[in-house]
Tab-separated table of N, CA, C and O in Angstrom:
chain	number	residue	atom	x	y	z
C	288	MET	N	51.412	-31.845	-72.153
C	288	MET	CA	50.392	-32.869	-72.305
C	288	MET	C	49.571	-32.528	-73.553
C	288	MET	O	49.153	-31.401	-73.732
C	289	ASN	N	49.336	-33.522	-74.389
C	289	ASN	CA	48.572	-33.246	-75.608
C	289	ASN	C	47.073	-33.250	-75.328
C	289	ASN	O	46.622	-33.639	-74.256
C	290	ILE	N	46.310	-32.838	-76.298
C	290	ILE	CA	44.869	-32.670	-76.110
C	290	ILE	C	44.157	-33.988	-75.818
C	290	ILE	O	43.226	-34.029	-75.017
C	291	ALA	N	44.589	-35.080	-76.429
C	291	ALA	CA	43.951	-36.376	-76.174
C	291	ALA	C	44.170	-36.810	-74.729
C	291	ALA	O	43.244	-37.304	-74.078
C	292	LYS	N	45.374	-36.619	-74.227
C	292	LYS	CA	45.652	-36.987	-72.830
C	292	LYS	C	44.852	-36.117	-71.866
C	292	LYS	O	44.357	-36.604	-70.862
C	293	LYS	N	44.716	-34.836	-72.188
C	293	LYS	CA	43.904	-33.938	-71.355
C	293	LYS	C	42.444	-34.389	-71.354
C	293	LYS	O	41.773	-34.373	-70.323
C	294	TYR	N	41.959	-34.787	-72.515
C	294	TYR	CA	40.578	-35.246	-72.641
C	294	TYR	C	40.346	-36.489	-71.779
C	294	TYR	O	39.372	-36.564	-71.028
C	295	VAL	N	41.242	-37.464	-71.882
C	295	VAL	CA	41.103	-38.700	-71.107
C	295	VAL	C	41.202	-38.400	-69.616
C	295	VAL	O	40.431	-38.948	-68.817
C	296	GLU	N	42.101	-37.525	-69.224
C	296	GLU	CA	42.225	-37.148	-67.820
C	296	GLU	C	40.939	-36.469	-67.328
C	296	GLU	O	40.479	-36.722	-66.216
C	297	GLY	N	40.340	-35.640	-68.170
C	297	GLY	CA	39.070	-35.005	-67.821
C	297	GLY	C	37.947	-36.020	-67.651
C	297	GLY	O	37.136	-35.910	-66.732
C	298	LEU	N	37.898	-37.011	-68.546
C	298	LEU	CA	36.899	-38.076	-68.411
C	298	LEU	C	37.089	-38.844	-67.112
C	298	LEU	O	36.124	-39.141	-66.404
C	299	LYS	N	38.338	-39.152	-66.804
C	299	LYS	CA	38.637	-39.880	-65.568
C	299	LYS	C	38.162	-39.081	-64.359
C	299	LYS	O	37.506	-39.627	-63.458
C	300	ASN	N	38.443	-37.804	-64.343
C	300	ASN	CA	38.008	-36.956	-63.226
C	300	ASN	C	36.490	-36.914	-63.128
C	300	ASN	O	35.929	-36.963	-62.028
C	301	ALA	N	35.815	-36.822	-64.272
C	301	ALA	CA	34.353	-36.783	-64.280
C	301	ALA	C	33.766	-38.090	-63.735
C	301	ALA	O	32.830	-38.063	-62.930
C	302	TYR	N	34.304	-39.215	-64.158
C	302	TYR	CA	33.827	-40.498	-63.637
C	302	TYR	C	34.039	-40.579	-62.128
C	302	TYR	O	33.158	-41.023	-61.399
C	303	ASN	N	35.197	-40.144	-61.664
C	303	ASN	CA	35.476	-40.188	-60.235
C	303	ASN	C	34.531	-39.286	-59.446
C	303	ASN	O	34.092	-39.651	-58.351
C	304	GLU	N	34.196	-38.118	-59.994
C	304	GLU	CA	33.302	-37.182	-59.310
C	304	GLU	C	31.899	-37.737	-59.134
C	304	GLU	O	31.221	-37.391	-58.169
C	305	ILE	N	31.448	-38.577	-60.039
C	305	ILE	CA	30.092	-39.124	-59.931
C	305	ILE	C	30.076	-40.532	-59.327
C	305	ILE	O	29.078	-41.236	-59.403
C	306	GLY	N	31.196	-40.925	-58.746
C	306	GLY	CA	31.251	-42.231	-58.089
C	306	GLY	C	31.515	-43.386	-59.026
C	306	GLY	O	31.219	-44.531	-58.692
C	307	GLY	N	32.076	-43.106	-60.185
C	307	GLY	CA	32.306	-44.153	-61.173
C	307	GLY	C	33.733	-44.654	-61.218
C	307	GLY	O	34.189	-45.110	-62.260
C	308	LYS	N	34.447	-44.599	-60.098
C	308	LYS	CA	35.851	-45.026	-60.081
C	308	LYS	C	35.999	-46.472	-60.555
C	308	LYS	O	36.871	-46.773	-61.349
C	309	LYS	N	35.164	-47.378	-60.060
C	309	LYS	CA	35.291	-48.784	-60.455
C	309	LYS	C	35.048	-48.950	-61.955
C	309	LYS	O	35.774	-49.683	-62.625
C	310	LEU	N	34.043	-48.259	-62.464
C	310	LEU	CA	33.767	-48.331	-63.896
C	310	LEU	C	34.960	-47.834	-64.702
C	310	LEU	O	35.365	-48.450	-65.690
C	311	TRP	N	35.560	-46.725	-64.259
C	311	TRP	CA	36.735	-46.188	-64.948
C	311	TRP	C	37.911	-47.158	-64.858
C	311	TRP	O	38.609	-47.394	-65.838
C	312	ASP	N	38.107	-47.731	-63.674
C	312	ASP	CA	39.208	-48.685	-63.498
C	312	ASP	C	39.041	-49.877	-64.438
C	312	ASP	O	40.015	-50.339	-65.039
C	313	ASP	N	37.805	-50.363	-64.570
C	313	ASP	CA	37.543	-51.477	-65.494
C	313	ASP	C	37.838	-51.069	-66.932
C	313	ASP	O	38.407	-51.840	-67.704
C	314	PHE	N	37.463	-49.843	-67.291
C	314	PHE	CA	37.744	-49.326	-68.628
C	314	PHE	C	39.249	-49.287	-68.879
C	314	PHE	O	39.723	-49.733	-69.921
C	315	GLU	N	40.002	-48.762	-67.911
C	315	GLU	CA	41.463	-48.686	-68.077
C	315	GLU	C	42.084	-50.067	-68.223
C	315	GLU	O	42.976	-50.260	-69.030
C	316	LYS	N	41.603	-51.029	-67.453
C	316	LYS	CA	42.132	-52.392	-67.563
C	316	LYS	C	41.886	-52.942	-68.963
C	316	LYS	O	42.739	-53.615	-69.531
C	317	THR	N	40.714	-52.650	-69.506
C	317	THR	CA	40.385	-53.109	-70.860
C	317	THR	C	41.298	-52.453	-71.884
C	317	THR	O	41.847	-53.115	-72.763
C	318	VAL	N	41.469	-51.147	-71.770
C	318	VAL	CA	42.301	-50.410	-72.721
C	318	VAL	C	43.743	-50.875	-72.646
C	318	VAL	O	44.362	-51.183	-73.661
C	319	TYR	N	44.296	-50.928	-71.442
C	319	TYR	CA	45.697	-51.306	-71.317
C	319	TYR	C	45.902	-52.782	-71.594
C	319	TYR	O	46.944	-53.175	-72.100
C	320	GLY	N	44.906	-53.595	-71.346
C	320	GLY	CA	44.983	-55.005	-71.713
C	320	GLY	C	45.032	-55.161	-73.221
C	320	GLY	O	45.774	-55.972	-73.751
C	321	ALA	N	44.245	-54.362	-73.902
C	321	ALA	CA	44.249	-54.411	-75.371
C	321	ALA	C	45.600	-53.975	-75.919
C	321	ALA	O	46.108	-54.560	-76.869
C	322	SER	N	46.215	-52.970	-75.299
C	322	SER	CA	47.501	-52.496	-75.816
C	322	SER	C	48.592	-53.540	-75.611
C	322	SER	O	49.521	-53.615	-76.386
C	323	SER	N	48.458	-54.370	-74.590
C	323	SER	CA	49.477	-55.397	-74.377
C	323	SER	C	49.335	-56.543	-75.374
C	323	SER	O	50.194	-57.389	-75.480
C	324	GLN	N	48.235	-56.534	-76.136
C	324	GLN	CA	48.010	-57.562	-77.154
C	324	GLN	C	48.311	-57.026	-78.545
C	324	GLN	O	47.823	-57.548	-79.535
C	325	GLY	N	49.089	-55.964	-78.611
C	325	GLY	CA	49.495	-55.449	-79.905
C	325	GLY	C	48.716	-54.232	-80.362
C	325	GLY	O	49.033	-53.641	-81.369
C	326	ARG	N	47.704	-53.847	-79.631
C	326	ARG	CA	46.958	-52.631	-79.967
C	326	ARG	C	47.465	-51.513	-79.097
C	326	ARG	O	47.987	-51.735	-78.022
C	327	THR	N	47.300	-50.279	-79.545
C	327	THR	CA	47.789	-49.158	-78.745
C	327	THR	C	46.684	-48.177	-78.457
C	327	THR	O	45.746	-48.022	-79.226
C	328	PHE	N	46.809	-47.502	-77.336
C	328	PHE	CA	45.908	-46.436	-76.940
C	328	PHE	C	46.746	-45.385	-76.276
C	328	PHE	O	47.315	-45.618	-75.215
C	329	LYS	N	46.913	-44.256	-76.947
C	329	LYS	CA	47.752	-43.198	-76.380
C	329	LYS	C	47.088	-41.885	-76.549
C	329	LYS	O	46.296	-41.665	-77.380
């Protein structure tokens, strides 16, 4: 796993620990929605 993926995974864990699962889920939908429109996030 590269450093960027580790960083994003750490952010996800931090959001989940403070009760921010819904906020994180919304963020992921935005990111992956953007990538399906020709933009990438990896």
